CSV table of C-alpha atoms in Angstrom, one decimal:
chain,number,residue,atom,x,y,z
A,230,MET,CA,159.5,268.2,81.8
A,231,ASP,CA,163.9,267.4,82.3
A,232,GLN,CA,162.1,265.3,84.7
A,233,GLU,CA,161.0,263.4,82.9
A,234,ARG,CA,164.3,263.0,80.7
A,235,ALA,CA,165.0,261.9,83.8
A,236,THR,CA,163.6,259.2,84.3
A,237,PRO,CA,163.1,256.6,81.4
A,238,PRO,CA,160.2,255.7,81.7
A,239,GLN,CA,159.1,252.4,84.3
A,240,LEU,CA,158.9,249.4,81.8
A,241,ALA,CA,157.5,246.3,83.5
A,242,PRO,CA,159.9,243.5,84.1
A,243,ARG,CA,159.8,241.7,81.4
A,244,THR,CA,158.2,238.0,82.7
A,245,TYR,CA,158.7,235.2,79.7
A,246,GLN,CA,156.1,232.7,80.4
A,247,PHE,CA,156.8,229.0,78.5
A,248,SER,CA,154.9,226.5,77.8
A,249,PRO,CA,154.9,224.1,80.9
A,250,ARG,CA,157.2,221.7,79.7
A,251,GLN,CA,155.8,218.8,78.2
A,252,THR,CA,157.3,215.5,80.6
A,253,ARG,CA,158.5,212.0,78.2
A,254,PRO,CA,158.2,209.1,79.2
A,255,ASP,CA,161.1,208.0,80.7
A,256,TYR,CA,162.3,204.5,78.5
A,257,SER,CA,165.7,204.9,79.3
A,258,LEU,CA,165.9,203.5,82.6
A,259,TRP,CA,163.7,200.1,80.8
A,260,LEU,CA,166.1,200.1,77.6
A,261,ILE,CA,168.4,199.1,80.4
A,262,LEU,CA,166.9,196.7,82.0
A,263,GLY,CA,166.2,194.9,79.5
A,264,ALA,CA,169.8,195.2,78.3
A,265,ALA,CA,170.4,194.4,81.0
A,266,LEU,CA,168.2,191.0,81.1
A,267,LEU,CA,169.1,189.9,77.6
A,268,ALA,CA,172.8,190.3,78.1
A,269,ILE,CA,172.0,188.2,81.3
A,270,VAL,CA,169.9,185.8,79.5
A,271,ILE,CA,172.6,185.3,76.7
A,272,ILE,CA,175.3,184.8,79.5
A,273,VAL,CA,173.8,181.4,80.7
A,274,ILE,CA,173.0,180.3,77.5
A,275,VAL,CA,176.8,180.4,76.6
A,276,ALA,CA,178.5,179.5,79.7
A,277,VAL,CA,175.9,175.7,79.0
A,278,VAL,CA,177.2,174.8,76.5
A,279,GLY,CA,180.1,176.5,76.7
A,280,LEU,CA,180.6,173.8,79.7
A,281,LYS,CA,178.8,170.9,78.5
A,282,ILE,CA,181.5,171.9,75.7
A,283,ILE,CA,184.2,171.5,78.4
A,284,LEU,CA,183.0,169.1,80.1
A,285,SER,CA,182.6,166.5,77.2
A,286,SER,CA,186.0,166.7,76.8
A,287,PHE,CA,186.7,165.9,79.4
A,288,LYS,CA,184.8,162.4,79.3
A,289,MET,CA,187.2,159.8,80.3
A,290,PRO,CA,187.4,157.3,78.2
A,291,SER,CA,185.1,153.5,78.2
A,292,PRO,CA,187.1,150.8,79.4
A,293,PRO,CA,187.0,148.6,76.0
A,294,PRO,CA,184.5,146.0,76.1
A,295,ALA,CA,185.9,142.5,77.8
A,296,PRO,CA,185.8,139.7,75.7
A,297,LEU,CA,183.0,138.3,76.4
A,298,PRO,CA,183.1,134.2,77.4
A,299,PRO,CA,182.3,131.9,74.6
A,300,THR,CA,178.2,130.9,75.0
A,301,PRO,CA,178.1,127.3,75.6
A,302,GLU,CA,175.7,125.3,73.8
A,303,VAL,CA,172.5,125.2,75.2
A,304,LYS,CA,170.5,122.4,72.9
A,305,VAL,CA,167.1,124.7,73.7
A,306,ALA,CA,164.5,122.3,75.2
A,307,PRO,CA,161.8,121.3,72.5
A,308,LYS,CA,158.2,122.5,73.4
A,309,SER,CA,156.9,119.4,74.0
A,310,PRO,CA,159.2,116.6,75.4
A,311,ARG,CA,156.5,113.1,74.7
A,312,PHE,CA,155.5,115.0,71.1
A,313,ALA,CA,159.1,116.1,70.1
A,314,THR,CA,159.6,112.7,68.8
A,315,ASP,CA,156.2,111.8,68.2
A,316,ALA,CA,155.7,109.1,64.5
A,317,GLY,CA,152.8,111.5,63.7
A,318,VAL,CA,154.4,114.4,64.9
A,319,LEU,CA,157.8,114.1,62.1
A,320,LYS,CA,155.6,112.0,59.9
A,321,LEU,CA,153.3,115.4,59.5
A,322,ARG,CA,156.6,117.4,58.5
A,323,GLU,CA,158.3,114.9,56.1
A,324,ASP,CA,154.8,116.1,54.7
A,325,LEU,CA,154.5,119.5,55.2
A,326,VAL,CA,158.5,120.0,54.2
A,327,SER,CA,157.7,117.7,50.3
A,328,LEU,CA,154.5,119.8,49.8
A,329,GLY,CA,156.2,122.7,50.3
A,330,ALA,CA,158.6,121.8,47.7
A,331,GLN,CA,155.6,120.7,45.5
A,332,ILE,CA,154.8,124.5,45.7
A,333,ASP,CA,157.9,126.0,45.2
A,334,SER,CA,158.9,124.3,42.0
A,335,VAL,CA,155.1,123.6,40.4
A,336,ASP,CA,154.8,125.1,36.6
A,337,LEU,CA,152.1,127.8,36.7
A,338,ILE,CA,153.3,129.5,33.2
A,339,GLU,CA,153.6,126.4,31.4
A,340,PRO,CA,154.9,128.7,28.1
A,341,GLN,CA,154.1,124.6,26.0
A,342,ILE,CA,151.3,125.1,26.3
A,343,SER,CA,150.8,129.2,25.7
A,344,PRO,CA,148.7,129.7,22.3
A,345,PRO,CA,151.1,130.0,19.3
A,346,ALA,CA,151.7,133.4,17.3
A,347,LEU,CA,150.1,132.9,13.8
A,348,ASP,CA,149.2,135.5,10.8
A,349,LEU,CA,145.6,135.5,11.1
A,350,SER,CA,145.6,138.5,7.9
A,351,ILE,CA,147.6,137.0,5.6
A,352,GLY,CA,146.2,137.8,2.9
A,353,ILE,CA,146.9,139.8,-0.7
A,354,GLU,CA,144.5,143.3,0.0
A,355,PRO,CA,142.1,143.3,-3.3
A,356,GLU,CA,144.1,146.6,-4.3
A,357,SER,CA,147.5,145.0,-4.2
A,358,ARG,CA,146.0,142.4,-6.7
A,359,ASN,CA,145.4,144.3,-9.8
B,272,MET,CA,144.3,70.0,20.9
B,273,SER,CA,147.6,71.0,22.7
B,274,ARG,CA,146.9,73.8,24.5
B,275,LEU,CA,149.2,76.7,23.8
B,276,LEU,CA,148.9,77.8,27.2
B,277,PRO,CA,148.3,75.9,30.4
B,278,SER,CA,145.0,78.0,32.2
B,279,ARG,CA,146.6,77.8,35.5
B,280,PHE,CA,149.1,80.5,34.3
B,281,ILE,CA,146.3,82.7,32.2
B,282,PHE,CA,145.2,84.1,35.0
B,283,PRO,CA,148.3,85.5,36.3
B,284,LEU,CA,149.5,86.8,33.0
B,285,VAL,CA,146.1,88.7,33.4
B,286,ILE,CA,147.2,90.0,36.8
B,287,ILE,CA,150.5,90.7,35.3
B,288,LEU,CA,149.4,92.6,32.0
B,289,LEU,CA,146.9,94.5,34.1
B,290,SER,CA,150.1,96.0,37.3
B,291,TYR,CA,151.5,96.9,34.6
B,292,ILE,CA,149.2,99.0,32.1
B,293,PHE,CA,147.8,100.5,36.0
B,294,LEU,CA,151.8,101.2,37.5
B,295,PHE,CA,153.0,102.9,33.7
B,296,LYS,CA,149.9,104.5,33.1
B,297,SER,CA,151.4,107.8,33.9
B,298,SER,CA,154.3,107.7,31.7
B,299,PHE,CA,152.2,106.4,28.8
B,300,VAL,CA,150.1,109.6,29.1
B,301,ARG,CA,153.6,112.0,29.2
B,302,ALA,CA,155.1,110.1,26.1
B,303,ASP,CA,151.6,110.8,24.3
B,304,TYR,CA,152.2,114.6,26.3
B,305,GLN,CA,155.7,113.9,24.2
B,306,LYS,CA,154.5,112.9,21.2
B,307,ALA,CA,151.8,115.7,20.6
B,308,TYR,CA,154.1,118.9,21.7
B,309,THR,CA,156.9,117.5,19.2
B,310,ASP,CA,153.9,117.3,16.5
B,311,TYR,CA,152.5,120.7,17.6
B,312,THR,CA,155.9,122.0,17.2
B,313,TYR,CA,157.7,120.2,14.3
B,314,SER,CA,154.1,121.0,12.9
B,315,TYR,CA,154.6,125.2,13.7
B,316,SER,CA,158.2,125.4,12.4
B,317,LEU,CA,156.3,123.9,8.5
B,318,TYR,CA,154.2,127.2,9.4
B,319,ARG,CA,157.1,129.2,9.6
B,320,GLN,CA,159.1,127.9,7.3
B,321,ALA,CA,155.6,128.2,5.0
B,322,HIS,CA,154.7,131.6,6.0
B,323,ASN,CA,158.5,132.9,4.9
B,324,ASP,CA,158.4,131.5,1.6
B,325,TYR,CA,154.8,133.2,1.1
B,326,GLN,CA,155.9,136.2,2.2
B,327,ILE,CA,159.4,135.7,-0.2
B,328,ALA,CA,156.5,135.2,-3.2
B,329,LYS,CA,154.2,137.8,-2.2
B,330,SER,CA,157.1,140.1,-2.2
B,331,THR,CA,157.7,138.8,-6.1
B,332,PHE,CA,154.2,138.9,-7.5
B,333,LEU,CA,153.6,142.7,-5.8
B,334,THR,CA,156.9,143.2,-7.3
B,335,TYR,CA,157.2,141.7,-11.1
B,336,ARG,CA,152.8,141.1,-11.7
B,337,THR,CA,153.7,138.2,-14.0
B,338,LEU,CA,151.8,135.0,-13.9
B,339,VAL,CA,154.1,133.1,-12.8
B,340,SER,CA,154.8,135.3,-10.5
B,341,GLN,CA,150.9,134.5,-9.4
B,342,ASN,CA,150.7,131.0,-9.8
B,343,GLU,CA,154.1,131.1,-7.7
B,344,ALA,CA,151.8,133.6,-5.2
B,345,ILE,CA,149.3,131.8,-4.6
B,346,ASN,CA,150.3,127.8,-4.2
B,347,LYS,CA,152.4,129.2,-1.7
B,348,LEU,CA,149.3,130.9,-0.1
B,349,ARG,CA,147.4,127.3,0.6
B,350,ALA,CA,150.6,126.3,1.5
B,351,VAL,CA,150.9,128.6,5.0
B,352,LEU,CA,147.2,128.9,5.0
B,353,LYS,CA,146.8,124.6,4.9
B,354,ALA,CA,150.2,124.8,7.2
B,355,ARG,CA,148.3,127.4,9.2
B,356,ASP,CA,145.0,125.4,10.7
B,357,GLN,CA,147.4,122.4,11.3
B,358,VAL,CA,149.1,124.2,13.8
B,359,ILE,CA,145.5,125.0,15.8
B,360,LEU,CA,144.4,121.3,14.8
B,361,SER,CA,147.7,119.8,16.3
B,362,TYR,CA,147.8,122.9,19.3
B,363,TYR,CA,144.1,121.9,20.4
B,364,ASN,CA,145.4,118.0,20.9
B,365,LEU,CA,148.3,118.5,22.6
B,366,LEU,CA,145.4,120.3,25.4
B,367,GLN,CA,143.7,117.8,25.0
B,368,GLU,CA,147.2,116.0,26.2
B,369,LYS,CA,148.1,118.0,27.9
B,370,MET,CA,144.5,118.1,30.9
B,371,ASN,CA,145.3,114.5,30.7
B,372,ALA,CA,148.1,114.4,32.3
B,373,THR,CA,147.6,116.8,34.8
B,374,GLU,CA,146.0,115.5,37.5
B,375,GLY,CA,143.0,117.0,39.3
B,376,LEU,CA,141.4,117.6,36.2
B,377,ASN,CA,138.5,115.7,36.7
B,378,SER,CA,136.5,113.6,33.5
B,379,GLU,CA,133.6,116.6,32.7
B,380,ALA,CA,136.3,118.9,31.7
B,381,LYS,CA,138.5,117.0,30.2
B,382,ASN,CA,134.9,115.8,27.9
B,383,THR,CA,134.3,118.6,27.4
B,384,PHE,CA,136.9,119.8,25.6
B,385,PHE,CA,137.2,117.2,23.4
B,386,GLU,CA,133.5,117.8,22.6
B,387,ILE,CA,135.0,121.0,21.2
B,388,LYS,CA,138.4,119.6,20.3
B,389,ASN,CA,136.1,117.2,17.9
B,390,SER,CA,133.9,120.6,16.8
B,391,GLU,CA,137.1,122.8,16.2
B,392,LEU,CA,139.2,120.1,14.3
B,393,ALA,CA,136.2,119.6,12.2
B,394,TRP,CA,135.4,123.0,10.7
B,395,LEU,CA,139.2,122.8,10.4
B,396,ALA,CA,139.0,120.3,7.9
B,397,GLY,CA,135.9,121.9,6.1
B,398,HIS,CA,138.4,124.7,5.7
B,399,GLN,CA,140.5,122.5,4.1
B,400,THR,CA,138.7,121.5,1.6
B,401,LYS,CA,137.7,125.8,0.6
B,402,ILE,CA,141.7,126.2,0.6
B,403,GLU,CA,141.8,123.0,-2.1
B,404,ALA,CA,139.1,124.0,-4.3
B,405,ALA,CA,140.2,128.1,-3.8
B,406,SER,CA,142.0,129.0,-7.2
B,407,SER,CA,143.0,132.9,-7.2
B,408,LEU,CA,144.2,135.2,-4.0
B,409,GLU,CA,141.0,136.6,-3.7
B,410,ASP,CA,139.8,133.1,-2.7
B,411,LEU,CA,142.4,132.0,-0.9
B,412,SER,CA,141.6,135.4,0.5
B,413,SER,CA,138.6,135.3,1.6
B,414,VAL,CA,139.2,131.8,2.6
B,415,SER,CA,141.6,132.9,5.1
B,416,GLY,CA,139.6,135.3,6.2
B,417,GLU,CA,137.5,132.8,7.5
B,418,PHE,CA,139.8,131.1,9.8
B,419,GLU,CA,140.1,135.2,11.4
B,420,SER,CA,137.0,135.5,12.0
B,421,ARG,CA,137.2,131.8,13.6
B,422,TYR,CA,140.4,132.3,15.5
B,423,SER,CA,138.6,134.2,17.9
B,424,GLN,CA,136.3,131.7,19.3
B,425,ILE,CA,140.3,129.0,19.1
B,426,ASP,CA,141.6,131.7,21.8
B,427,THR,CA,138.8,132.0,23.8
B,428,GLU,CA,138.6,128.1,24.1
B,429,THR,CA,142.3,127.5,24.4
B,430,LYS,CA,142.3,129.8,26.9
B,431,GLN,CA,139.8,128.8,29.6
B,432,THR,CA,141.3,125.2,28.9
B,433,ILE,CA,144.6,126.6,30.0
B,434,GLY,CA,143.6,128.2,32.9
B,435,ALA,CA,141.8,125.0,33.4
B,436,ILE,CA,144.3,122.7,33.6
B,437,LEU,CA,146.5,125.9,35.6
B,438,SER,CA,143.9,126.3,38.0
B,439,ALA,CA,143.7,122.7,38.5
B,440,LYS,CA,147.5,122.0,39.2
B,441,GLU,CA,147.4,125.1,42.2
B,442,GLU,CA,143.4,123.8,43.3
B,443,THR,CA,145.9,120.1,43.5
B,444,LEU,CA,148.4,121.3,45.6
B,445,SER,CA,145.0,123.6,48.0
B,446,LYS,CA,143.1,120.8,48.9
B,447,LYS,CA,146.5,118.6,50.2
B,448,VAL,CA,147.6,122.2,52.7
B,449,SER,CA,144.2,121.5,53.2
B,450,THR,CA,144.7,117.7,54.9
B,451,LEU,CA,147.8,118.2,56.4
B,452,SER,CA,146.2,121.4,57.9
B,453,THR,CA,143.4,119.3,59.0
B,454,ASN,CA,146.0,116.6,60.6
B,455,VAL,CA,147.5,119.7,62.0
B,456,SER,CA,144.6,120.4,64.2
B,457,GLU,CA,144.2,116.8,65.1
B,458,LYS,CA,147.6,116.7,66.4
B,459,LEU,CA,147.5,120.2,68.4
B,460,THR,CA,144.1,118.3,69.9
B,461,GLU,CA,145.6,115.2,70.8
B,462,ILE,CA,148.7,116.9,72.0
B,463,ARG,CA,146.4,119.6,74.6
B,464,GLN,CA,144.3,116.4,75.5
B,465,ALA,CA,147.7,115.2,77.3
B,466,GLY,CA,148.0,118.3,78.9
B,467,GLU,CA,150.1,120.1,77.2
B,468,GLU,CA,149.9,124.0,76.3
B,469,THR,CA,148.7,124.4,73.0
B,470,ALA,CA,147.3,127.9,73.4
B,471,VAL,CA,150.1,129.3,71.4
B,472,LEU,CA,150.1,126.9,68.6
B,473,GLU,CA,146.2,126.6,68.1
B,474,ARG,CA,146.4,130.7,66.7
B,475,GLY,CA,148.6,129.4,65.1
B,476,LEU,CA,146.4,127.6,63.4
B,477,ILE,CA,144.2,130.5,62.8
B,478,ASN,CA,147.2,132.4,61.0
B,479,VAL,CA,146.4,129.1,58.1
B,480,ASN,CA,142.9,129.3,58.2
B,481,ASN,CA,143.7,132.2,57.0
B,482,LYS,CA,145.7,132.4,53.9
B,483,LEU,CA,143.6,129.7,52.4
B,484,THR,CA,141.1,131.6,53.3
B,485,LEU,CA,142.3,134.3,51.1
B,486,HIS,CA,143.8,132.2,48.7
B,487,SER,CA,140.6,130.6,47.6
B,488,GLU,CA,139.1,133.9,47.4
B,489,LYS,CA,142.2,134.7,45.2
B,490,MET,CA,141.2,131.4,43.2
B,491,THR,CA,137.8,132.9,42.5
B,492,GLN,CA,139.3,136.2,41.5
B,493,VAL,CA,141.0,132.8,38.7
B,494,LYS,CA,138.1,132.2,37.7
B,495,SER,CA,136.8,135.6,36.4
B,496,VAL,CA,139.4,135.8,34.6
B,497,PHE,CA,139.8,132.9,32.3
B,498,THR,CA,135.9,133.8,31.5
B,499,ALA,CA,134.2,136.7,31.5
B,500,ALA,CA,135.6,136.7,28.2
B,501,ASP,CA,135.6,140.5,26.6
B,502,SER,CA,134.8,139.6,22.8
B,503,TYR,CA,136.6,142.2,21.6
B,504,ARG,CA,139.7,141.5,23.8
B,505,GLY,CA,139.2,138.2,24.4
B,506,ILE,CA,140.6,136.1,27.4
B,507,ASP,CA,143.9,138.1,29.8
B,508,LEU,CA,145.9,135.0,30.3
B,509,PHE,CA,149.2,136.9,31.6
B,510,ARG,CA,146.3,138.3,34.3
B,511,GLY,CA,144.7,135.0,35.2
B,512,GLN,CA,148.7,133.6,35.0
B,513,GLN,CA,149.2,136.4,37.9
B,514,ARG,CA,146.5,135.7,40.0
B,515,LEU,CA,147.5,131.8,40.1
B,516,THR,CA,151.5,133.3,41.2
B,517,GLU,CA,149.3,134.8,43.8
B,518,ALA,CA,146.7,132.4,44.9
B,519,ASN,CA,150.2,130.1,45.6
B,520,GLN,CA,152.1,132.8,47.7
B,521,TYR,CA,148.6,132.4,50.3
B,522,LEU,CA,149.9,128.4,50.3
B,523,ARG,CA,153.1,128.7,50.8
B,524,GLU,CA,153.0,130.7,54.0
B,525,ALA,CA,150.2,128.2,55.0
B,526,VAL,CA,152.1,125.4,54.4
B,527,ASN,CA,155.1,127.8,56.3
B,528,PHE,CA,152.9,128.7,59.2
B,529,LEU,CA,152.2,124.7,59.5
B,530,LEU,CA,156.4,124.2,59.5
B,531,GLU,CA,156.8,126.5,62.0
B,532,ILE,CA,153.4,124.3,64.3
B,533,ILE,CA,154.9,121.2,64.3
B,534,LYS,CA,158.8,122.3,64.9
B,535,SER,CA,157.2,124.5,67.6
B,536,ILE,CA,156.9,121.0,68.8
B,537,THR,CA,159.4,119.3,68.0
B,538,GLY,CA,161.7,122.3,69.0
């Protein structure tokens, strides 16, 4: 009986059983990569735009345009040297100019012969007469 | 018996007289038109005056209803009805003279209107007789109503005549443009036969012909406006004048194309 009290019962070693750890996919790497890519793109855009602004501000002013030499009056050569002074052609031009003036000045309204404004219902109404 | 005039002078005098008549015929026609216009405006001014007088007399009668005011209204109504007939009579004469003075109107159109005018004048003469015979306001109002009924026919006839006059003016110009276009075409043929290049110029002539075709189509529309008489609405004079103005624009463009062709030749 003392031996039984002296030595406590030996318990089986407690082993803790854990459920296997659920491994989550490692997004952190992708996030880092995406953020880096975005940063690179933004930096490139800003760099290009900034460069353009800087370059345009450093653009050399163009020299003032030199005054053009006076153009000599060149008479346009007629298309038909032979007929340019032809009497028939000149007569046609004269007739066309005259006819053009007639067409422009023709009166197609003729207010003088417009119908007169008349009062058609001029009598006294029957109920008014009584 | 001594001769008043030797025979050798008669023939030259006749020639001179005929020349005088033919040379100044146009001025005679214009004088006739001016006289007709003066008569018409005078008739219209008398009508306006008679109308004003009648309005006053009518108002007085409707206010006081006395025998004196009634008689006055009757007299004034009779006067304005006669003046109104006179306006129409002088208006028909004016249109006749305008037709005579318008170039391009054939004699058939003038004769037709002459007959229409005589028919209306005969009706107006009968109407004047009825006006004279009417002795009461009722009778005069009835006679006035006859004029009102007749007026739609008068309106159609006169507007068709105006359309004929305006169309004749435009057609006259169109014929002149066509003639000049033909002359230009003949000149281009001459230039081409002389060995010069005219392809571009002849393309310009195509444009001219296109404009003349459009002008012709527009004149067809004008004709339909002035002949289609809706018994309710009558002829739309304003629309006819609009179409004529549009047709005239095509003629202007045709002449401009012809002038460009000539300018290309002369430089």
